[in-house]
GROMACS .gro file of C-alpha atoms in nm:
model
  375
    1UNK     CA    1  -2.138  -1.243   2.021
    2UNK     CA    2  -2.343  -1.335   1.704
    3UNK     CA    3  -2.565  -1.650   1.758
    4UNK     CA    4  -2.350  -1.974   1.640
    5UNK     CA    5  -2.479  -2.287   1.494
    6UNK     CA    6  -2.244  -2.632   1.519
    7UNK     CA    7  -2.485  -2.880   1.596
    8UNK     CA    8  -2.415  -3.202   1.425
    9UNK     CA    9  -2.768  -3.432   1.414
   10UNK     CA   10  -2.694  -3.807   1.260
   11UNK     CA   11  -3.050  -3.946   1.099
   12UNK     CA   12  -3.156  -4.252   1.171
   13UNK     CA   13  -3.247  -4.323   0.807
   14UNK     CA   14  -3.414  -4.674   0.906
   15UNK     CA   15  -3.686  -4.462   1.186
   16UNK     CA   16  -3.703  -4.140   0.894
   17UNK     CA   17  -3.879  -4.393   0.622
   18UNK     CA   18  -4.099  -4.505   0.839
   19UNK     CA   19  -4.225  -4.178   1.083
   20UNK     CA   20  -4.315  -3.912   0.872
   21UNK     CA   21  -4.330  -3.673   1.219
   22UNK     CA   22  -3.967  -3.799   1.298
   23UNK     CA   23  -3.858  -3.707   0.898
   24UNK     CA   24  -4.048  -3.365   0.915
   25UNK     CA   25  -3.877  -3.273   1.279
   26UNK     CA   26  -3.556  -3.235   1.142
   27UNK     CA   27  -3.563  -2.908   0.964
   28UNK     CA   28  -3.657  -2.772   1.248
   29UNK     CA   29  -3.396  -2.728   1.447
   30UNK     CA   30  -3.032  -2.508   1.363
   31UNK     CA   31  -2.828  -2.791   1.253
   32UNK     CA   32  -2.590  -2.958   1.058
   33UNK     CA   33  -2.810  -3.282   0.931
   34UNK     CA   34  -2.635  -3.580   0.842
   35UNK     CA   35  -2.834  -3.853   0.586
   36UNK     CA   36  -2.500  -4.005   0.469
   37UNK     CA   37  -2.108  -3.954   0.642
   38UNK     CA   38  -2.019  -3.801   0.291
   39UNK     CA   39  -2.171  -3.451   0.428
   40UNK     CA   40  -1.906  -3.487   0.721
   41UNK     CA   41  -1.592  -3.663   0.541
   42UNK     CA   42  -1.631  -3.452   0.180
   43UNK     CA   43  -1.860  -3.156   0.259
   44UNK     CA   44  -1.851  -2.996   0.600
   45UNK     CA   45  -1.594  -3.163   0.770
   46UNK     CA   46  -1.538  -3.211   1.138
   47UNK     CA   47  -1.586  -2.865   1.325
   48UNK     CA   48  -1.867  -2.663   1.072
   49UNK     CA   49  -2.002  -2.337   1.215
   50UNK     CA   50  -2.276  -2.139   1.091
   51UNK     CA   51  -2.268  -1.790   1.209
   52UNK     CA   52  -2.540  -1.508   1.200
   53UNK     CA   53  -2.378  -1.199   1.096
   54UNK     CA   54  -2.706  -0.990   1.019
   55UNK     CA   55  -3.079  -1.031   1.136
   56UNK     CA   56  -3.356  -0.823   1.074
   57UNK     CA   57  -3.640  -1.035   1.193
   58UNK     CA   58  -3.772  -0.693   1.358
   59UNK     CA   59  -3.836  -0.492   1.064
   60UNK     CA   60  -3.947  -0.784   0.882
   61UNK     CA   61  -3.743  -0.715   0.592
   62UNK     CA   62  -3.610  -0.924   0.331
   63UNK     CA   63  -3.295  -0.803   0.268
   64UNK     CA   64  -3.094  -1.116   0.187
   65UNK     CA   65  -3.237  -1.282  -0.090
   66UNK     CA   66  -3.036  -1.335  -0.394
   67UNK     CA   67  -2.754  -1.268  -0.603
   68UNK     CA   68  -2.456  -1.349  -0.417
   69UNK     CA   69  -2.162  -1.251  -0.576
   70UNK     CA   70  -1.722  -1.236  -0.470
   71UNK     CA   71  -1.552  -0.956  -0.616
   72UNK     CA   72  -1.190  -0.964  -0.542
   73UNK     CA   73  -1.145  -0.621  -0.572
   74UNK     CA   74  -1.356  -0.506  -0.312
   75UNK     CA   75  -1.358  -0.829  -0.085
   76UNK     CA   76  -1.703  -0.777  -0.089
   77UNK     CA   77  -2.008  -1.043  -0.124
   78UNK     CA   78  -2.320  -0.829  -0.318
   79UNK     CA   79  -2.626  -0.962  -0.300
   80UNK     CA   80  -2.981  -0.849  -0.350
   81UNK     CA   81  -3.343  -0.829  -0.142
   82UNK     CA   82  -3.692  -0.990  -0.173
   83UNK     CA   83  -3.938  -0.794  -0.363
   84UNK     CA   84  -4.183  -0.910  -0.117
   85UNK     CA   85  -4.087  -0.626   0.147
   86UNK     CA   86  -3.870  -0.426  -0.065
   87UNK     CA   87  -4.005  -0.215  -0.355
   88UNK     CA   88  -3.782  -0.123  -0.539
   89UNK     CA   89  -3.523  -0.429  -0.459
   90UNK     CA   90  -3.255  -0.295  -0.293
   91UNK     CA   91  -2.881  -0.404  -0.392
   92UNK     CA   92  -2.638  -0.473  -0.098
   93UNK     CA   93  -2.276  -0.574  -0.087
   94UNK     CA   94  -2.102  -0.707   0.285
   95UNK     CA   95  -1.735  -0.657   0.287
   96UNK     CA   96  -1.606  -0.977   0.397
   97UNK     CA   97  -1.329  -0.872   0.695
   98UNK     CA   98  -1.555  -0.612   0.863
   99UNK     CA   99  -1.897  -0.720   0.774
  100UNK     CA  100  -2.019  -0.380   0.751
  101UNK     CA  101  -2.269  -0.398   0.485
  102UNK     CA  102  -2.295  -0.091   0.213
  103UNK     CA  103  -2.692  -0.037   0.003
  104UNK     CA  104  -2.575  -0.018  -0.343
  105UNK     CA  105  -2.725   0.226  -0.666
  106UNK     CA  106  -2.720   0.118  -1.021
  107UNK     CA  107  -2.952   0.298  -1.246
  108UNK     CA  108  -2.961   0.066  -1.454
  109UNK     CA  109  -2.973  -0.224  -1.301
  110UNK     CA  110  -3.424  -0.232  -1.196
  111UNK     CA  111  -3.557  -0.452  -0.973
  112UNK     CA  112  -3.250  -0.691  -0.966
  113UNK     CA  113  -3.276  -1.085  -0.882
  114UNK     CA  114  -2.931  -1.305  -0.958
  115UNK     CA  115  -2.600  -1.238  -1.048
  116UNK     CA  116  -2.293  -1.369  -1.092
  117UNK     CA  117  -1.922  -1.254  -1.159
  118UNK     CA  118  -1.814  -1.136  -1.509
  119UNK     CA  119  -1.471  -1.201  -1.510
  120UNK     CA  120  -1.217  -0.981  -1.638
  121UNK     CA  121  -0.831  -1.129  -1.559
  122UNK     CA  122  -0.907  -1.416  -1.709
  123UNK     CA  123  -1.099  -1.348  -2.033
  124UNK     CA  124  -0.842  -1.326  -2.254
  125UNK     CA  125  -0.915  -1.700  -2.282
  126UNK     CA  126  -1.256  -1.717  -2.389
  127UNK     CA  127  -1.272  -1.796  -2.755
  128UNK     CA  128  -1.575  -1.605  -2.807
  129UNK     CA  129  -1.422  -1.271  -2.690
  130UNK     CA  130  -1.605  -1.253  -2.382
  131UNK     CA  131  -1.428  -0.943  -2.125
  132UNK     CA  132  -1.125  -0.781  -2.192
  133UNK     CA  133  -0.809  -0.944  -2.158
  134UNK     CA  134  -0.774  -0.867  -1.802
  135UNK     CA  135  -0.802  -0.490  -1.831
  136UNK     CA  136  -1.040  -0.405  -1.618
  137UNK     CA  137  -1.163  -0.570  -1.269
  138UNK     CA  138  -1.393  -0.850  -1.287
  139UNK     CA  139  -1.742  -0.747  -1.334
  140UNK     CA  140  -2.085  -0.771  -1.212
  141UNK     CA  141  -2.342  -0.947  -1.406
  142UNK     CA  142  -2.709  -0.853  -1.251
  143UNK     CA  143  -3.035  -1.009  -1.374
  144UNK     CA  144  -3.209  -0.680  -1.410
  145UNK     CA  145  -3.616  -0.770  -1.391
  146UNK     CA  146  -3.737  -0.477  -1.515
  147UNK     CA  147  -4.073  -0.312  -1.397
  148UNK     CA  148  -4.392  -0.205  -1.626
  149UNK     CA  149  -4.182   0.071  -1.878
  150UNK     CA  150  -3.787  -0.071  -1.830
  151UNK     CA  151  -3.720  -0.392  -2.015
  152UNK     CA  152  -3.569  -0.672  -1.825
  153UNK     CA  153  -3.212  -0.701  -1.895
  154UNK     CA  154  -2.882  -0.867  -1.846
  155UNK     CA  155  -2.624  -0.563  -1.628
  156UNK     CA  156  -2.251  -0.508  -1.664
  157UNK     CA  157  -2.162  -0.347  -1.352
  158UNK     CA  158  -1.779  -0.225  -1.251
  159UNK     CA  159  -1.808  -0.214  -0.862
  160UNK     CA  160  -1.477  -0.017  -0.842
  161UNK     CA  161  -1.563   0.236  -1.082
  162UNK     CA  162  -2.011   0.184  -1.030
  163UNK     CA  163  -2.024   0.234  -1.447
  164UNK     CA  164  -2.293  -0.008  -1.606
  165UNK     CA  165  -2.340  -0.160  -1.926
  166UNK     CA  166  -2.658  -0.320  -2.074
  167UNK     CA  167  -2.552  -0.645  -2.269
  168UNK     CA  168  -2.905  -0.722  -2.318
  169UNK     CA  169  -3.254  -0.634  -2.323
  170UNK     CA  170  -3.484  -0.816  -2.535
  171UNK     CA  171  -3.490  -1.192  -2.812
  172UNK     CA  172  -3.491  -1.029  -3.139
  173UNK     CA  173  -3.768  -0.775  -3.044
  174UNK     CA  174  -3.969  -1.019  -2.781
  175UNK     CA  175  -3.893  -0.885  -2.387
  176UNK     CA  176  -3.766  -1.126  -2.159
  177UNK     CA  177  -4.018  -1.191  -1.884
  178UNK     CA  178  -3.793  -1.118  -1.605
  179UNK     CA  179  -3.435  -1.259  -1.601
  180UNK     CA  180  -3.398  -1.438  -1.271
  181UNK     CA  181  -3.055  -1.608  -1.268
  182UNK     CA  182  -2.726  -1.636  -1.505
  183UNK     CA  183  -2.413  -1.794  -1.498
  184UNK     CA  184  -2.075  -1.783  -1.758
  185UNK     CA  185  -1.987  -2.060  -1.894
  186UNK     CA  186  -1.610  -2.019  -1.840
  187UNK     CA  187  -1.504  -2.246  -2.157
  188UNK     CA  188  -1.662  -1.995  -2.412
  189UNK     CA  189  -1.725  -1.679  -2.244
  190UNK     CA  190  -2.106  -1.736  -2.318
  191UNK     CA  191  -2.365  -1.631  -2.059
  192UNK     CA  192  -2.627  -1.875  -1.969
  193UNK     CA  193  -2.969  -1.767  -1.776
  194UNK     CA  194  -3.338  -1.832  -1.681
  195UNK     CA  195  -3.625  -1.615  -1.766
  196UNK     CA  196  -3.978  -1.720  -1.566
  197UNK     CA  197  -4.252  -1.533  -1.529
  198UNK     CA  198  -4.214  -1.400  -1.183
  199UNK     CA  199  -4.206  -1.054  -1.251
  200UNK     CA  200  -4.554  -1.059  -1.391
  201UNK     CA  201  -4.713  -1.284  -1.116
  202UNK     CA  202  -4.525  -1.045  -0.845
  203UNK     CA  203  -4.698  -0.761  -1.060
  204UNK     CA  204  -4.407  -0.566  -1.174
  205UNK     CA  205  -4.393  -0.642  -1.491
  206UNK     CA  206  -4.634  -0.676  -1.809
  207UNK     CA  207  -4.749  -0.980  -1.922
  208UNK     CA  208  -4.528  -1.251  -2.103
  209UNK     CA  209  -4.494  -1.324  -2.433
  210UNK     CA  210  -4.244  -1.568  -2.384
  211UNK     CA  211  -4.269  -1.915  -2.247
  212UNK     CA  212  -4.021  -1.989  -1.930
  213UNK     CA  213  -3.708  -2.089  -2.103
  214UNK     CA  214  -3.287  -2.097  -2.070
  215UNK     CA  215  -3.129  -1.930  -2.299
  216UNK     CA  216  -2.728  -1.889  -2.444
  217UNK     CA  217  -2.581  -1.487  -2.505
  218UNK     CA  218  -2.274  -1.486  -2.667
  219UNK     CA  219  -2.122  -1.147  -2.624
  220UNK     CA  220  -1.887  -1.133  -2.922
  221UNK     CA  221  -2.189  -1.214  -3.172
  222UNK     CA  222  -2.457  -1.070  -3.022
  223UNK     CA  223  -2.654  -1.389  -3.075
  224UNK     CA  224  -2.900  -1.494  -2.873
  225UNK     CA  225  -3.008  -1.873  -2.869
  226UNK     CA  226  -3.347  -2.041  -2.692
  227UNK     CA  227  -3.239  -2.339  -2.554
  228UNK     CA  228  -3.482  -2.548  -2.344
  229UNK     CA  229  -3.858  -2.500  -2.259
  230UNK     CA  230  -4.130  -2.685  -2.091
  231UNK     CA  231  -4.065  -2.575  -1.764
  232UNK     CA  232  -4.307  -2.406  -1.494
  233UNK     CA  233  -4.070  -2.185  -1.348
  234UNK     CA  234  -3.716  -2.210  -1.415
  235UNK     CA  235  -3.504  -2.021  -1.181
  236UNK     CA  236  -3.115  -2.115  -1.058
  237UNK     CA  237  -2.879  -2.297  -1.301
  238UNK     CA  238  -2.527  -2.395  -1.291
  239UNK     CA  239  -2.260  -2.594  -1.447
  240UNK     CA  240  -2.034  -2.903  -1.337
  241UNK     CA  241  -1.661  -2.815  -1.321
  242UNK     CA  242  -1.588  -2.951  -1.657
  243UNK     CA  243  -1.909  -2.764  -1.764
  244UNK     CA  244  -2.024  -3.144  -1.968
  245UNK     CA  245  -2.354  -3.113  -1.747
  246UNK     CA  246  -2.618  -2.812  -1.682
  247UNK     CA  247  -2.835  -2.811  -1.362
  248UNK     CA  248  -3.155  -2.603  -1.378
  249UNK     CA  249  -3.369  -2.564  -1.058
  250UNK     CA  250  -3.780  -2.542  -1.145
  251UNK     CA  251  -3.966  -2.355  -0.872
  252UNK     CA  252  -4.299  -2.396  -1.016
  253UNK     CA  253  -4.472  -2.553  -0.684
  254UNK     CA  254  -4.408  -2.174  -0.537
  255UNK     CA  255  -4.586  -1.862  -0.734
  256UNK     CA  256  -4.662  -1.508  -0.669
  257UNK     CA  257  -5.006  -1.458  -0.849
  258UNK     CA  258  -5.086  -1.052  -0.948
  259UNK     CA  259  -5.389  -1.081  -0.859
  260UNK     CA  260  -5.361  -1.176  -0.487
  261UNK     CA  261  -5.239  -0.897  -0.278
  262UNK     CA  262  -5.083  -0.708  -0.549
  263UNK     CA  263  -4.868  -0.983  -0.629
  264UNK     CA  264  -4.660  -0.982  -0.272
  265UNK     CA  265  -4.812  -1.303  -0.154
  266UNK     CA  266  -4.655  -1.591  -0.273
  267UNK     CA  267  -4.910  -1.923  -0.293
  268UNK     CA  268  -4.802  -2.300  -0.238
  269UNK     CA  269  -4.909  -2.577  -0.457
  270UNK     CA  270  -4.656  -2.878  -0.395
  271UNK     CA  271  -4.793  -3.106  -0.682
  272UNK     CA  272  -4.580  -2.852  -0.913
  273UNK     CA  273  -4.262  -2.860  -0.934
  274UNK     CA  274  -3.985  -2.805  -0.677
  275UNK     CA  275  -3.734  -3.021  -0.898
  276UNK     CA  276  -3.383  -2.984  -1.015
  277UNK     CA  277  -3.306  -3.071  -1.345
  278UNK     CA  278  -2.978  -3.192  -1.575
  279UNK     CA  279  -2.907  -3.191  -1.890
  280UNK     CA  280  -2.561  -3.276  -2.068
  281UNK     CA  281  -2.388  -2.974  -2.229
  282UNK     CA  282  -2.292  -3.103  -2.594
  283UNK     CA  283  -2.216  -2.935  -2.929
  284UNK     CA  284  -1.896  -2.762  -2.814
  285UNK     CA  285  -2.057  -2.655  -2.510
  286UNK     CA  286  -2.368  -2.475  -2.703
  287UNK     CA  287  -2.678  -2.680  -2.662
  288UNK     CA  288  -2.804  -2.883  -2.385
  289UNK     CA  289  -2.986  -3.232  -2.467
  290UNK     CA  290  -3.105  -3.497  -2.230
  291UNK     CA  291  -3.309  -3.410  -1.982
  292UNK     CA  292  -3.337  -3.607  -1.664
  293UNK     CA  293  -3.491  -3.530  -1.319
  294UNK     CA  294  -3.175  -3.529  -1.055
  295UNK     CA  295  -3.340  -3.449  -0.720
  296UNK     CA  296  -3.664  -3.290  -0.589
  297UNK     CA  297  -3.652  -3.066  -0.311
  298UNK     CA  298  -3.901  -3.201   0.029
  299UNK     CA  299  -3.889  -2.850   0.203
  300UNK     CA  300  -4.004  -2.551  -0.015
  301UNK     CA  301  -3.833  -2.511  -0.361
  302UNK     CA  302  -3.422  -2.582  -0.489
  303UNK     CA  303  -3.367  -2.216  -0.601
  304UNK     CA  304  -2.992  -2.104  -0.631
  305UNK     CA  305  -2.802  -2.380  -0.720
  306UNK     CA  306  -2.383  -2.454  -0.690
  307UNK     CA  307  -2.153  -2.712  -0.750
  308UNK     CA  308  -1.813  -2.824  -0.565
  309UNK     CA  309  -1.450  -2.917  -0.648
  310UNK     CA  310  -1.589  -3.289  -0.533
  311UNK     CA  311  -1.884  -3.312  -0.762
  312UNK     CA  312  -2.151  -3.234  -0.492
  313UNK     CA  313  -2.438  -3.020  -0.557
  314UNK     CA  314  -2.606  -2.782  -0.342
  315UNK     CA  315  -2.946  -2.568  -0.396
  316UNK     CA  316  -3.116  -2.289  -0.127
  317UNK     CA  317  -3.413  -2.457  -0.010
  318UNK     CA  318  -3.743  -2.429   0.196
  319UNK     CA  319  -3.505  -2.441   0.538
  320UNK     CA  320  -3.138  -2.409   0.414
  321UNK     CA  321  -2.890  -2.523   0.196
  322UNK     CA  322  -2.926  -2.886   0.102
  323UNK     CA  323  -2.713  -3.074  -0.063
  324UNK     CA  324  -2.648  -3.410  -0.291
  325UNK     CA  325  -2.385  -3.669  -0.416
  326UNK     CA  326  -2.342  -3.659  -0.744
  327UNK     CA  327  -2.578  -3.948  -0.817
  328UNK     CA  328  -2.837  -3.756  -0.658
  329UNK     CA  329  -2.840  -3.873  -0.296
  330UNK     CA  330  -2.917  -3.685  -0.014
  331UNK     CA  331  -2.610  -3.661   0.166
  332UNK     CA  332  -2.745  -3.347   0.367
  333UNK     CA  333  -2.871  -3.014   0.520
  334UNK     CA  334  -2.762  -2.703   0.648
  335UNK     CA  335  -3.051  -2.639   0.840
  336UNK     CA  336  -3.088  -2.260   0.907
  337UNK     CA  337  -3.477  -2.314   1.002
  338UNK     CA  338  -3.590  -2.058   0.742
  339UNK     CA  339  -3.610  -1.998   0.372
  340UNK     CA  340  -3.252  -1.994   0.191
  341UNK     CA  341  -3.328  -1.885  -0.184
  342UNK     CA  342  -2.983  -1.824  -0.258
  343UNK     CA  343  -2.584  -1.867  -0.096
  344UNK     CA  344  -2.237  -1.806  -0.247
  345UNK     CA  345  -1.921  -2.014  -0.226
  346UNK     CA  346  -1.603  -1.749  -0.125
  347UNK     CA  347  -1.301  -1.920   0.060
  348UNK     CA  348  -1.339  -2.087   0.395
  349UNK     CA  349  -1.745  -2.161   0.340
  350UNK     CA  350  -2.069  -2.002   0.201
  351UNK     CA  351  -2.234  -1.683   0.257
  352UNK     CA  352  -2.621  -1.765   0.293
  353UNK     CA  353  -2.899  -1.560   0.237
  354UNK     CA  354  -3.200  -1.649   0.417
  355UNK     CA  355  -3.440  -1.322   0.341
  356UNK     CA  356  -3.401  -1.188   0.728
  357UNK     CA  357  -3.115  -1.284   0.823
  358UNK     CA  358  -2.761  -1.337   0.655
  359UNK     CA  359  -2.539  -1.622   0.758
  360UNK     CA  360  -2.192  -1.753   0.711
  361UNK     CA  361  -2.137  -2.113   0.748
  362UNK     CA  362  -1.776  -2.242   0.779
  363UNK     CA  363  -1.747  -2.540   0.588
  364UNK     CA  364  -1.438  -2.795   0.450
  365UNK     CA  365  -1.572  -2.789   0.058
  366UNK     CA  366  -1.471  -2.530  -0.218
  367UNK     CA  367  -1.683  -2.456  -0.426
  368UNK     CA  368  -1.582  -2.532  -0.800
  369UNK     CA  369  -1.585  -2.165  -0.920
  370UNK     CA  370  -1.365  -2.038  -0.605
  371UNK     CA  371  -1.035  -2.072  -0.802
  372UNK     CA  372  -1.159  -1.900  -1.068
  373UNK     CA  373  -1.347  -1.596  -0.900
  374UNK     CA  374  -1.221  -1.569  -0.532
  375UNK     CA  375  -0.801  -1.614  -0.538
   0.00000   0.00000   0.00000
């Protein structure tokens, strides 16, 4: 039988302040870790499991990394692996009844990071003509890094049929650094993503000329809009159901430099950022204005970032998934005791990828997209 997690630890918030060795000790151990009784009466709920269904701790590879995407017409998660022990990246997908996991082949899509579904039943609603009308399955969309001669690039990819589109390659004649995450904004059809410089710093891909930045594709146009800078690393972003507020994760306290050990080692400097920002969505959901810190992450860096039907946000973190109220509380982990960069909401709990192993945790929230991209 698979090794289980269902430990439920309570904090005692008044000793935590005060005892920095009591606060540290409890991402150590498997568990479900409880700051505030919202994680047990709105997120987990009362019986939570977390359930390894793939280690390979052996070979030391990183297979689980990123992505982390439902397709409905494959009941399959696909998700991608660390450059850091897998050159070229290597695409997976796990089909969610038998588990059995399948190493995936897109040409096009080169050194892949994030992902997300491209939907096609429903976008026939998307006022800027985004899909098809429901013609065709939904879709992969892969953040395609690029390496030193292929451009980094938004993917298309039909998992039923493996055909791939490139919706996008470059701003206006200035590469993209290396896409790292992108989600639709489900209003407009648009598609939303980061571009940091981790590509270069993992030494993959030429140097930058273009700052860190989010940017806005709309499909139907072909327009392609800068939206916010002055980060250090921008990586995972998301919206809130009613998509008035954007989250943006900045992993800037954790860097790959290309000039230490070919750019595989990644270096820790945790007065930079390891931050997740907000921002309200205004304009007709087309530009982003207000930025505000909302949490900062105290074990590694927030990377992927979701959102729930109740308003609660949850990023991959330094130990697992943790996760917040709305008003940025801690409200708790999901302590896996190892580096969770990104997870993915399907129906009945999250798939979590934690680089050598791959976990499903059984929990009582939905995510807010599951409606939409998993029934």
């Amino acid at each position: 039988m698979k090794e289980e997690i269902s430990t439920i630890v309570h904090v005692d918030k008044p000793r935590a302040v005060k005892d920095p060795e009591y606060a540290r000790s409890l991402g150590r151990t498997p568990s479900f870790c409880v700051f505030d009784e919202r994680f047990i009466g709105d997120v987990v709920g009362s019986d939570p499991k977390i359930q390894l269904i793939e280690e390979r701790r052996g070979k030391g590879e990183q297979f689980a990394h990123e992505a982390g995407v439902y397709i409905r017409e494959t009941n399959s998660v696909y998700f991608t692996s660390n450059f850091q022990t897998c050159d070229p990246i290597n695409l997976y997908a796990i089909n969610c009844d038998t588990h059995e996991i399948e190493k995936l082949d897109y040409p096009d899509v080169v050194q892949a990071n994030g992902a997300c579904n491209y939907p096609g039943k429903t976008a026939s609603t998307h006022s800027s003509g985004a899909g098809n009308g429901g013609e065709e399955p939904d879709r992969l969309l892969y953040c395609s890094q690029g390496d030193q001669s292929t451009p980094s690039a938004l993917v298309l990819v039909n998992p039923v049929t493996k055909e791939s589109e490139i919706l996008l390659n470059n701003f206006y004649g200035r590469e993209f650094s290396s896409v790292n995450d992108v989600v639709i904004h489900h209003g407009t059809g648009d598609v939303w993503f980061t571009d940091p410089t981790y590509g270069f710093e993992q030494g993959f891909r030429p140097e930058p000329v273009l700052p860190a930045q989010v940017y806005r594709f709309r499909p139907s146009t072909k327009d392609c809009y800068a939206l916010v800078d002055g980060f250090d690393m921008c990586n995972g972003l998301c919206f809130n159901p009613d998509y008035t507020l954007l989250y943006v994760t900045d992993t800037g306290a954790v860097k790959a430099r290309s000039h230490s050990g070919n750019g595989r080692k990644f270096q820790a400097d945790y007065r930079n950022a390891a931050t997740i920002y907000v921002y309200d969505v205004v304009d007709g959901g087309t530009r982003i204005s207000n930025r505000r810190a909302f949490a900062f992450c105290d074990s590694g860096v927030p990377d992927g970032i979701k959102y729930d039907e109740n308003g609660y946000v949850y990023s991959g973190c330094g130990d697992g998934v943790h996760v917040w109220a709305p008003d940025g509380t801690l409200v708790g982990k999901i302590i896996v005791g190892c580096t969770t960069a990104n997870f993915c909401f399907v129906k009945g709990g999250i798939w979590m990828f934690s680089e050598k192993d791959l976990y499903f945790c059984r929990i009582q929230a939905k995510g807010a997209l599951v409606k939409i991209e998993c029934e």
